[in-house]
Amino acid sequence: MNQHHQPGYGAPQQPVWGPPPPAPKKASPGKIIGFGCLGAVGLFVALAVIGAIAGGGDGGSGSVSGSDKAASPTARSSAPAAPRAAETAEAAEADTAKSDKPATASLPDLRGKGLQSAQDQAQAAGFYHLTSHDALGRGRMQAFDRNWKVCSQTPSAGAHATDTEVDFGAVKLEEDCPAKDAGAVQEAGATMPDFGGKSVKVARQALDSSTSITVEDASGDDRMVLVESNWKVCTQTPAAGAKLDGQPVTFTAVKFDESC
C-alpha cells in the first residue's frame, strides 16, 4: 500500500547547502610594502615640486641668493646703471630747446622776378608762408601769378627764420614798378584817411564793412563803376581827417588812365 506524505508529516526536510565560500585572502605583505613605497615616493615628489615653486618664484627660473650674486660676475654686470635724475632732466631740456628753436635759412633777393618764379624759389629756400599785394595800391588780386612781377619783398634778402611770412609787392608785367610801394591795405580806424589817387576798391576795403558808400563818375558821363580796382578816387566826403562815426561816404572817381 502506497504511503502518501502529507504536508507537515514524514521525515524532516534537510537544508540544501552549496559549497563552502572561499576563505578571504590575506593581503600580501609585499604588496602592502610596495604601495607604501609608491606613496612615499609620490609624497617626496610633491614636496620637491612645492619647494621648487616656492624657491623659484618665476615659474622655475630660480633666484640667486645674496652670496651667489656676489660670487657671480654675470649677476653684477647684467643690469645697466640707471641714469641720474639730473642728467635725464638736462637731456630733456636740451631736446625741448632744440625743438622750440625755429630753423633758419637764407632768403634770396627775388625782386624783378616773375611772381610765380619768386614764390617757387622762396619755397625751395625753405620759406612757405608767402603772400603778395598790389604795389600800386589798387587792391588788385594776383589771381594769375605768372602775369605779375615782383617790385619789393618783405623781409629783405638774408638769413631769417623759415616760419617768417614773406610778402611780395607786385605789379602786372606791362606795368612799371612804383618809386614807393603803396603797401597792403590799412584799416581806416576812427579817422577818415586821404584816399585821393587810390583805387575805389582800396577805399572800400579800408573802411568799416558797415559803412554806406556811394561812388559817382567824376567825368560827368554817368558811367557805372563796376571794377573798382580800375577806378581812382578824385574827391571824397567827408574830407580827410574827419571823424568817422558811421556817417555815409561818397566818392567821385575816374579810370586810372584818365585825369580827374
mmCIF file of C-alpha atoms in Angstrom:
data_model
loop_
_atom_site.group_PDB
_atom_site.id
_atom_site.type_symbol
_atom_site.label_atom_id
_atom_site.label_comp_id
_atom_site.label_asym_id
_atom_site.label_seq_id
_atom_site.Cartn_x
_atom_site.Cartn_y
_atom_site.Cartn_z
ATOM 1 C CA MET A 1 0.000 0.000 0.000
ATOM 2 C CA ASN A 2 1.350 3.330 -1.065
ATOM 3 C CA GLN A 3 2.019 5.794 1.665
ATOM 4 C CA HIS A 4 1.260 9.403 0.979
ATOM 5 C CA HIS A 5 3.151 12.054 2.772
ATOM 6 C CA GLN A 6 1.069 14.970 3.755
ATOM 7 C CA PRO A 7 2.490 18.355 4.355
ATOM 8 C CA GLY A 8 3.796 18.629 7.819
ATOM 9 C CA TYR A 9 4.293 14.941 8.151
ATOM 10 C CA GLY A 10 7.007 12.474 7.349
ATOM 11 C CA ALA A 11 10.738 12.809 7.510
ATOM 12 C CA PRO A 12 12.069 16.303 8.116
ATOM 13 C CA GLN A 13 13.481 18.145 5.099
ATOM 14 C CA GLN A 14 17.282 18.614 5.031
ATOM 15 C CA PRO A 15 18.522 22.103 4.111
ATOM 16 C CA VAL A 16 20.324 22.375 0.810
ATOM 17 C CA TRP A 17 23.890 23.633 1.273
ATOM 18 C CA GLY A 18 26.194 24.845 -1.552
ATOM 19 C CA PRO A 19 29.919 24.551 -1.495
ATOM 20 C CA PRO A 20 31.518 26.455 1.287
ATOM 21 C CA PRO A 21 32.641 30.047 0.382
ATOM 22 C CA PRO A 22 36.333 30.508 -0.102
ATOM 23 C CA ALA A 23 38.252 31.812 2.785
ATOM 24 C CA PRO A 24 39.195 35.555 2.486
ATOM 25 C CA LYS A 25 42.681 36.103 1.218
ATOM 26 C CA LYS A 26 45.067 37.952 3.361
ATOM 27 C CA ALA A 27 46.838 40.916 1.885
ATOM 28 C CA SER A 28 50.308 40.133 0.740
ATOM 29 C CA PRO A 29 52.930 41.815 2.849
ATOM 30 C CA GLY A 30 54.936 42.536 -0.288
ATOM 31 C CA LYS A 31 52.065 44.430 -1.904
ATOM 32 C CA ILE A 32 51.424 46.447 1.205
ATOM 33 C CA ILE A 33 55.043 47.411 1.342
ATOM 34 C CA GLY A 34 55.013 48.248 -2.434
ATOM 35 C CA PHE A 35 52.034 50.535 -2.165
ATOM 36 C CA GLY A 36 53.581 52.216 0.824
ATOM 37 C CA CYS A 37 56.787 52.850 -1.093
ATOM 38 C CA LEU A 38 54.899 54.351 -4.001
ATOM 39 C CA GLY A 39 53.005 56.646 -1.641
ATOM 40 C CA ALA A 40 56.220 57.751 -0.035
ATOM 41 C CA VAL A 41 57.806 58.464 -3.433
ATOM 42 C CA GLY A 42 54.746 60.454 -4.531
ATOM 43 C CA LEU A 43 54.818 62.482 -1.344
ATOM 44 C CA PHE A 44 58.527 63.156 -1.839
ATOM 45 C CA VAL A 45 57.975 64.319 -5.451
ATOM 46 C CA ALA A 46 55.097 66.566 -4.398
ATOM 47 C CA LEU A 47 57.192 68.142 -1.688
ATOM 48 C CA ALA A 48 60.043 68.630 -4.151
ATOM 49 C CA VAL A 49 57.746 70.397 -6.672
ATOM 50 C CA ILE A 50 56.290 72.641 -3.984
ATOM 51 C CA GLY A 51 59.786 73.510 -2.813
ATOM 52 C CA ALA A 52 60.901 74.333 -6.362
ATOM 53 C CA ILE A 53 57.900 76.614 -6.947
ATOM 54 C CA ALA A 54 58.402 78.395 -3.650
ATOM 55 C CA GLY A 55 62.112 78.837 -4.277
ATOM 56 C CA GLY A 56 61.929 79.852 -7.987
ATOM 57 C CA GLY A 57 59.185 82.434 -7.787
ATOM 58 C CA ASP A 58 59.061 82.921 -11.587
ATOM 59 C CA GLY A 59 57.977 79.563 -12.861
ATOM 60 C CA GLY A 60 61.149 77.589 -12.181
ATOM 61 C CA SER A 61 63.862 80.037 -13.178
ATOM 62 C CA GLY A 62 65.024 80.169 -9.595
ATOM 63 C CA SER A 63 66.587 83.049 -7.742
ATOM 64 C CA VAL A 64 70.130 83.866 -6.839
ATOM 65 C CA SER A 65 70.906 84.317 -3.210
ATOM 66 C CA GLY A 66 72.932 87.204 -1.922
ATOM 67 C CA SER A 67 76.083 85.123 -1.706
ATOM 68 C CA ASP A 68 75.557 83.734 -5.206
ATOM 69 C CA LYS A 69 75.062 87.246 -6.631
ATOM 70 C CA ALA A 70 78.243 88.393 -5.014
ATOM 71 C CA ALA A 71 80.130 85.455 -6.488
ATOM 72 C CA SER A 72 78.618 85.726 -9.970
ATOM 73 C CA PRO A 73 80.103 88.426 -12.295
ATOM 74 C CA THR A 74 77.154 87.981 -14.629
ATOM 75 C CA ALA A 75 74.727 88.956 -11.886
ATOM 76 C CA ARG A 76 76.738 92.128 -11.212
ATOM 77 C CA SER A 77 77.057 93.307 -14.829
ATOM 78 C CA SER A 78 73.750 92.244 -16.407
ATOM 79 C CA ALA A 79 71.663 95.216 -15.149
ATOM 80 C CA PRO A 80 72.632 98.629 -16.667
ATOM 81 C CA ALA A 81 73.108 101.522 -14.310
ATOM 82 C CA ALA A 82 70.056 103.811 -14.145
ATOM 83 C CA PRO A 83 70.729 107.383 -15.352
ATOM 84 C CA ARG A 84 70.754 110.048 -12.709
ATOM 85 C CA ALA A 85 67.673 112.267 -12.472
ATOM 86 C CA ALA A 86 69.697 115.451 -13.078
ATOM 87 C CA GLU A 87 71.206 114.080 -16.298
ATOM 88 C CA THR A 88 67.785 112.981 -17.544
ATOM 89 C CA ALA A 89 66.282 116.418 -16.843
ATOM 90 C CA GLU A 90 69.159 118.190 -18.637
ATOM 91 C CA ALA A 91 68.785 115.949 -21.694
ATOM 92 C CA ALA A 92 65.017 116.554 -21.823
ATOM 93 C CA GLU A 93 65.537 120.326 -21.514
ATOM 94 C CA ALA A 94 68.092 120.282 -24.343
ATOM 95 C CA ASP A 95 65.733 118.334 -26.602
ATOM 96 C CA THR A 96 62.912 120.786 -25.868
ATOM 97 C CA ALA A 97 65.130 123.780 -26.669
ATOM 98 C CA LYS A 98 66.129 122.227 -29.979
ATOM 99 C CA SER A 99 62.517 121.522 -30.967
ATOM 100 C CA ASP A 100 61.336 125.046 -29.987
ATOM 101 C CA LYS A 101 64.061 126.871 -31.917
ATOM 102 C CA PRO A 102 62.865 127.656 -35.476
ATOM 103 C CA ALA A 103 65.063 126.702 -38.388
ATOM 104 C CA THR A 104 66.939 129.483 -40.179
ATOM 105 C CA ALA A 105 67.602 129.803 -43.903
ATOM 106 C CA SER A 106 68.814 132.376 -46.415
ATOM 107 C CA LEU A 107 66.082 134.197 -48.339
ATOM 108 C CA PRO A 108 67.233 135.209 -51.856
ATOM 109 C CA ASP A 109 66.695 138.648 -53.412
ATOM 110 C CA LEU A 110 63.649 137.960 -55.608
ATOM 111 C CA ARG A 111 62.937 141.471 -56.896
ATOM 112 C CA GLY A 112 62.442 141.697 -60.650
ATOM 113 C CA LYS A 113 61.424 138.052 -60.971
ATOM 114 C CA GLY A 114 58.019 136.819 -62.043
ATOM 115 C CA LEU A 115 55.760 136.360 -59.050
ATOM 116 C CA GLN A 116 55.346 132.634 -59.664
ATOM 117 C CA SER A 117 59.100 132.105 -60.014
ATOM 118 C CA ALA A 118 59.762 134.171 -56.884
ATOM 119 C CA GLN A 119 57.346 132.052 -54.879
ATOM 120 C CA ASP A 120 58.893 128.811 -56.146
ATOM 121 C CA GLN A 121 62.420 129.959 -55.260
ATOM 122 C CA ALA A 122 61.333 131.123 -51.797
ATOM 123 C CA GLN A 123 59.821 127.715 -51.119
ATOM 124 C CA ALA A 124 62.944 125.970 -52.386
ATOM 125 C CA ALA A 125 64.929 128.018 -49.831
ATOM 126 C CA GLY A 126 62.625 126.781 -47.041
ATOM 127 C CA PHE A 127 60.066 129.619 -46.775
ATOM 128 C CA TYR A 128 56.427 128.566 -47.136
ATOM 129 C CA HIS A 129 54.447 131.434 -45.563
ATOM 130 C CA LEU A 130 54.056 133.573 -48.690
ATOM 131 C CA THR A 131 51.711 136.435 -49.545
ATOM 132 C CA SER A 132 51.564 139.283 -52.095
ATOM 133 C CA HIS A 133 49.845 142.614 -52.687
ATOM 134 C CA ASP A 134 49.329 145.205 -55.414
ATOM 135 C CA ALA A 135 52.363 147.527 -55.207
ATOM 136 C CA LEU A 136 50.428 150.323 -56.972
ATOM 137 C CA GLY A 137 47.871 150.435 -54.170
ATOM 138 C CA ARG A 138 44.920 149.498 -56.341
ATOM 139 C CA GLY A 139 43.939 146.453 -54.293
ATOM 140 C CA ARG A 140 44.024 144.062 -57.217
ATOM 141 C CA MET A 141 44.242 140.358 -56.561
ATOM 142 C CA GLN A 142 47.142 138.371 -58.012
ATOM 143 C CA ALA A 143 44.842 135.755 -59.478
ATOM 144 C CA PHE A 144 47.377 134.542 -62.065
ATOM 145 C CA ASP A 145 50.859 134.822 -60.549
ATOM 146 C CA ARG A 146 52.610 134.420 -63.913
ATOM 147 C CA ASN A 147 51.033 137.718 -65.045
ATOM 148 C CA TRP A 148 52.738 139.654 -62.210
ATOM 149 C CA LYS A 149 56.301 140.619 -61.375
ATOM 150 C CA VAL A 150 57.946 141.390 -58.035
ATOM 151 C CA CYS A 151 58.812 145.011 -57.193
ATOM 152 C CA SER A 152 59.609 144.617 -53.485
ATOM 153 C CA GLN A 153 59.829 141.948 -50.815
ATOM 154 C CA THR A 154 59.486 141.968 -47.048
ATOM 155 C CA PRO A 155 61.718 140.939 -45.356
ATOM 156 C CA SER A 156 64.739 141.734 -47.480
ATOM 157 C CA ALA A 157 67.233 139.121 -48.651
ATOM 158 C CA GLY A 158 69.289 137.450 -45.925
ATOM 159 C CA ALA A 159 69.063 134.962 -43.080
ATOM 160 C CA HIS A 160 65.625 134.622 -41.493
ATOM 161 C CA ALA A 161 63.610 132.053 -39.564
ATOM 162 C CA THR A 162 61.851 129.788 -42.032
ATOM 163 C CA ASP A 163 58.465 130.446 -40.393
ATOM 164 C CA THR A 164 58.726 134.173 -41.329
ATOM 165 C CA GLU A 165 55.979 135.458 -43.628
ATOM 166 C CA VAL A 166 57.363 136.752 -46.940
ATOM 167 C CA ASP A 167 55.283 139.495 -48.620
ATOM 168 C CA PHE A 168 55.851 140.420 -52.276
ATOM 169 C CA GLY A 169 54.759 143.777 -53.707
ATOM 170 C CA ALA A 170 53.895 143.178 -57.366
ATOM 171 C CA VAL A 171 52.563 144.842 -60.495
ATOM 172 C CA LYS A 172 51.378 143.395 -63.791
ATOM 173 C CA LEU A 173 54.045 142.519 -66.343
ATOM 174 C CA GLU A 174 53.259 145.504 -68.583
ATOM 175 C CA GLU A 175 53.370 147.997 -65.693
ATOM 176 C CA ASP A 176 56.313 149.840 -64.151
ATOM 177 C CA CYS A 177 57.166 149.387 -60.506
ATOM 178 C CA PRO A 178 56.326 152.485 -58.414
ATOM 179 C CA ALA A 179 59.057 154.562 -56.808
ATOM 180 C CA LYS A 180 57.490 153.662 -53.452
ATOM 181 C CA ASP A 181 55.434 150.574 -52.744
ATOM 182 C CA ALA A 182 51.903 151.547 -51.755
ATOM 183 C CA GLY A 183 51.818 148.638 -49.328
ATOM 184 C CA ALA A 184 48.925 146.495 -48.268
ATOM 185 C CA VAL A 185 45.527 147.996 -47.446
ATOM 186 C CA GLN A 186 45.340 149.555 -43.960
ATOM 187 C CA GLU A 187 42.126 149.884 -41.972
ATOM 188 C CA ALA A 188 40.819 153.463 -41.645
ATOM 189 C CA GLY A 189 40.003 153.342 -37.947
ATOM 190 C CA ALA A 190 38.125 156.270 -36.388
ATOM 191 C CA THR A 191 39.520 158.951 -38.753
ATOM 192 C CA MET A 192 38.843 159.412 -42.478
ATOM 193 C CA PRO A 193 42.062 158.783 -44.497
ATOM 194 C CA ASP A 194 43.038 160.634 -47.680
ATOM 195 C CA PHE A 195 42.015 158.291 -50.492
ATOM 196 C CA GLY A 196 42.844 160.709 -53.330
ATOM 197 C CA GLY A 197 44.517 158.854 -56.227
ATOM 198 C CA LYS A 198 43.888 155.439 -54.673
ATOM 199 C CA SER A 199 41.526 152.907 -56.098
ATOM 200 C CA VAL A 200 37.905 152.810 -55.070
ATOM 201 C CA LYS A 201 38.448 149.184 -54.097
ATOM 202 C CA VAL A 202 41.204 150.121 -51.625
ATOM 203 C CA ALA A 203 38.960 152.831 -50.126
ATOM 204 C CA ARG A 204 36.128 150.367 -49.660
ATOM 205 C CA GLN A 205 38.428 147.763 -48.089
ATOM 206 C CA ALA A 206 39.891 150.317 -45.668
ATOM 207 C CA LEU A 207 36.519 151.490 -44.351
ATOM 208 C CA ASP A 208 34.403 149.509 -41.948
ATOM 209 C CA SER A 209 32.230 146.950 -43.703
ATOM 210 C CA SER A 210 29.099 148.584 -42.261
ATOM 211 C CA THR A 211 29.862 151.940 -43.964
ATOM 212 C CA SER A 212 27.367 153.157 -46.585
ATOM 213 C CA ILE A 213 29.399 154.103 -49.707
ATOM 214 C CA THR A 214 28.320 155.861 -52.888
ATOM 215 C CA VAL A 215 30.637 156.087 -55.957
ATOM 216 C CA GLU A 216 29.941 158.513 -58.829
ATOM 217 C CA ASP A 217 31.653 159.022 -62.179
ATOM 218 C CA ALA A 218 33.692 162.252 -61.924
ATOM 219 C CA SER A 219 33.767 162.676 -65.735
ATOM 220 C CA GLY A 220 30.074 163.510 -65.865
ATOM 221 C CA ASP A 221 29.326 160.622 -68.227
ATOM 222 C CA ASP A 222 27.407 158.823 -65.502
ATOM 223 C CA ARG A 223 29.265 155.557 -66.054
ATOM 224 C CA MET A 224 28.836 152.650 -63.697
ATOM 225 C CA VAL A 225 31.850 151.845 -61.575
ATOM 226 C CA LEU A 226 31.939 148.079 -61.931
ATOM 227 C CA VAL A 227 35.568 147.000 -61.453
ATOM 228 C CA GLU A 228 36.524 149.289 -58.581
ATOM 229 C CA SER A 229 40.248 148.449 -58.768
ATOM 230 C CA ASN A 230 40.314 150.158 -62.210
ATOM 231 C CA TRP A 231 38.932 153.434 -60.830
ATOM 232 C CA LYS A 232 40.794 156.041 -58.762
ATOM 233 C CA VAL A 233 39.325 158.443 -56.222
ATOM 234 C CA CYS A 234 39.091 162.122 -57.209
ATOM 235 C CA THR A 235 37.074 163.563 -54.316
ATOM 236 C CA GLN A 236 35.711 162.246 -51.048
ATOM 237 C CA THR A 237 33.140 163.205 -48.451
ATOM 238 C CA PRO A 238 33.806 163.510 -45.529
ATOM 239 C CA ALA A 239 37.222 165.096 -46.005
ATOM 240 C CA ALA A 240 40.465 163.528 -44.861
ATOM 241 C CA GLY A 241 40.946 163.819 -41.098
ATOM 242 C CA ALA A 242 37.238 163.927 -40.287
ATOM 243 C CA LYS A 243 35.922 161.717 -37.519
ATOM 244 C CA LEU A 244 34.260 158.553 -38.692
ATOM 245 C CA ASP A 245 31.219 157.686 -36.605
ATOM 246 C CA GLY A 246 29.034 155.798 -39.071
ATOM 247 C CA GLN A 247 28.093 158.584 -41.482
ATOM 248 C CA PRO A 248 27.744 157.723 -45.224
ATOM 249 C CA VAL A 249 30.779 158.222 -47.502
ATOM 250 C CA THR A 250 30.712 159.497 -51.087
ATOM 251 C CA PHE A 251 33.484 159.218 -53.718
ATOM 252 C CA THR A 252 33.855 160.576 -57.234
ATOM 253 C CA ALA A 253 36.241 158.636 -59.459
ATOM 254 C CA VAL A 254 37.633 158.158 -62.966
ATOM 255 C CA LYS A 255 39.583 155.332 -64.545
ATOM 256 C CA PHE A 256 43.308 155.198 -63.816
ATOM 257 C CA ASP A 257 44.321 156.254 -67.333
ATOM 258 C CA GLU A 258 42.111 159.332 -67.064
ATOM 259 C CA SER A 259 42.557 162.655 -65.292
ATOM 260 C CA CYS A 260 40.230 163.825 -62.566
#
